[in-house]
Phi, psi and omega in degrees: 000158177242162170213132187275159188032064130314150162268303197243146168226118174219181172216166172230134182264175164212190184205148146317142209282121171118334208238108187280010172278145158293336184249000155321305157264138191279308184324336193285333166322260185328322179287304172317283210288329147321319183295273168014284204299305188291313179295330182291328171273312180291343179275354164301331195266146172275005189270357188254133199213114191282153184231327205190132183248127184235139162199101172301116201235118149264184190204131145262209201291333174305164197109120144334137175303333189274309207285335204262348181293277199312290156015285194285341200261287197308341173278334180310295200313330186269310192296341198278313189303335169298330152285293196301325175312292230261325195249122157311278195307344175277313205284304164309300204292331175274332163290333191246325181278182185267087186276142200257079198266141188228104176280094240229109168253139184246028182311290169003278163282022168279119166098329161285004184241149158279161206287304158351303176260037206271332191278010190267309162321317182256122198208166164207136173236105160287122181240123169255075201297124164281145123268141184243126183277112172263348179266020157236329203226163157236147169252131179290138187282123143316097180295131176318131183298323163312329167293333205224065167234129204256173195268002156291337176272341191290316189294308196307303194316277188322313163295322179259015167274329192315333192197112177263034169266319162352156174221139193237104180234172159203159190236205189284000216217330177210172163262132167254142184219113172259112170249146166304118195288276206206155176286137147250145177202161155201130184314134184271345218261302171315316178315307184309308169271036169089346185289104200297118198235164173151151195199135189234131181231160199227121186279121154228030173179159176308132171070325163274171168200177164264147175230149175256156161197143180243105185268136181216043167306143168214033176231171167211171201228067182329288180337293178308310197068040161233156190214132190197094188215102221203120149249138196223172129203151179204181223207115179198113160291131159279147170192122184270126139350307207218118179291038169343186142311302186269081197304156135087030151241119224176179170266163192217179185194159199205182146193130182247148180235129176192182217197156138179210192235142173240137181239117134218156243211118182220350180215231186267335178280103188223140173235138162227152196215183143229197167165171161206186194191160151220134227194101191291143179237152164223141133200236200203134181213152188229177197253113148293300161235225180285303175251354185234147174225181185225139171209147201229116186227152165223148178229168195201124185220160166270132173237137181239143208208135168264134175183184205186107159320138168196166179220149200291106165253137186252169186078014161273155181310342176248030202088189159280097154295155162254107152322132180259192190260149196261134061236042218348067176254148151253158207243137182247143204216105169241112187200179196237132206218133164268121208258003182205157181201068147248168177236154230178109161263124187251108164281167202241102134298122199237167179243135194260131181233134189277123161272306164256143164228108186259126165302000000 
């Protein structure tokens, strides 16, 4: 459609949550290069005279206020590089006029808006107030992004709104959206002391997750008079501080609760037991690479623990054996401890979804 004596010409892009590229929605082409296509034929006429440049950049509410600030000044920065790239006339006209650049944070309205409407938020709107000899030229209207946003990209929009644990990549032919299924670890500090280790953690809501874990030292050294023989398993809900690009890596906090049975043995001298515990954890987990990450945690517990003392004795009618100690009663033991130290390398398994396919 047309509109005669227009005055202004703009146009507005949008972006993915967190991204400050133009080119992360494929709709923004065509409206960038429309935009273009029109300033560049109207600045041909001398009846035409740019007066003001205005350009507005948002965020929605996710995000730190410091992070989502810096935000808005890198999206103002790619749509303005993006013109000047693109346009001679973008390029003269931001030089010489005074551009009124704005930033917009909507930290505010978090929990008061649905979530829905967070891809709207994120924008940036170039406006270009003209004088026009209106009694010669017309101008064609920059069409809106809701006209010409098609309904597979909407569809797209809508997907990658669903779960913002997603990592959002593209390539020359789709958008792909990776989410993370579930976690694998194994404590680097137990491998070392031989303790046979594995840990499964499960995303089950933004920013929380589940974790399972099992410990399974199992030998001995008759000879030597050592034993280090242990069923562990333990449980423990997460919660990450800051929902990122690259999701569930941040600092977190927790509490694990777990329990099992022990031998354990360094001279002649040994105790088997049982126990549990509960045990608030913090720590911190980063990205290494794509799919393997590092993570570092320590807990402090209430631990309560049952056990019976024995000393390795030979020369019984039944071999060497461990005696316990007489009275051979067991002895309980409730005190606060520290109970996990780990460093942990962890791979991601993720499930991957096309979100969009474009010509």
């Amino acid at each position: 459609m047309t509109k005669a004596y227009s005055d202004s010409l703009s146009v507005t892009v949008y972006y993915p949550c967190g991204s400050s590229s133009v080119s992360k929605i494929p709709d923004n082409m065509p409206l960038l290069n429309g935009f273009v296509n029109q300033l560049d034929s109207l600045c041909k006429s001398p009846l035409v005279t740019p007066v003001s440049l205005f350009v507005t950049s948002s965020t929605s509410p996710e995000g730190s206020l410091k992070i989502n600030k810096a935000l808005t000044r890198k999206r103002t920065q790619a749509v303005m590089d993006y013109l000047k790239q693109h346009s001679e006339s973008f390029r003269t006209i931001s030089n010489s006029l005074d551009s009124k650049l704005n930033g917009k944070t909507t930290n505010h309205q978090l929990g008061k808006i649905r979530r829905s409407a967070f891809p709207s938020l994120r924008y940036s709107k170039v406006t270009l107030l003209l004088n026009i000899d209106k009694d010669t030229i017309a101008v064609v209207e920059q069409p809106s992004q809701d006209d010409v946003q098609t309904e597979d990209s909407a569809e797209a929009m809508s997907e990658m709104e669903k779960d913002t644990s997603a990592v959002i990549l593209e390539t020359n032919d789709k958008v792909i959206a990776n989410y993370p299924l579930f976690f694998v670890k194994t404590n680097l500090l137990y491998d070392l002391l031989t303790f046979v280790n594995a840990s499964v953690e499960i995303p089950v809501a933004r920013n929380w997750t589940a974790e399972a874990t099992l410990v399974y030292p199992w030998w001995r050294n008759t000879s030597s008079h050592k034993t280090v023989q242990m069923r562990y398993v333990a449980v423990t809900p997460r919660y990450y501080f800051k929902n990122p690009a690259k999701p569930y890596t941040s600092l977190f906090a927790g509490i694990t609760i777990g329990g099992g049975k022990y031998d354990l043995q360094w001279t002649r001298r040994g105790v088997q037991g049982s126990m549990w515990h509960i045990s608030p954890v913090i720590g911190y987990s980063h990205h290494i690479s794509k799919r393997w990450k590092m993570e570092y945690s320590a807990s402090v517990g209430f631990v309560h623990t049952k056990y019976q003392k024995y000393t390795q004795t030979p020369d019984t009618p039944f071999g060497e054996i461990k005696v316990k100690d007489y009275p051979w009663v067991s002895k309980v033991l409730n005190t606060v401890l520290p109970t996990s130290l780990n460093v942990s390398l962890v791979y991601t398994f993720t499930r991957t979804k096309h979100l969009q396919r474009h010509e």
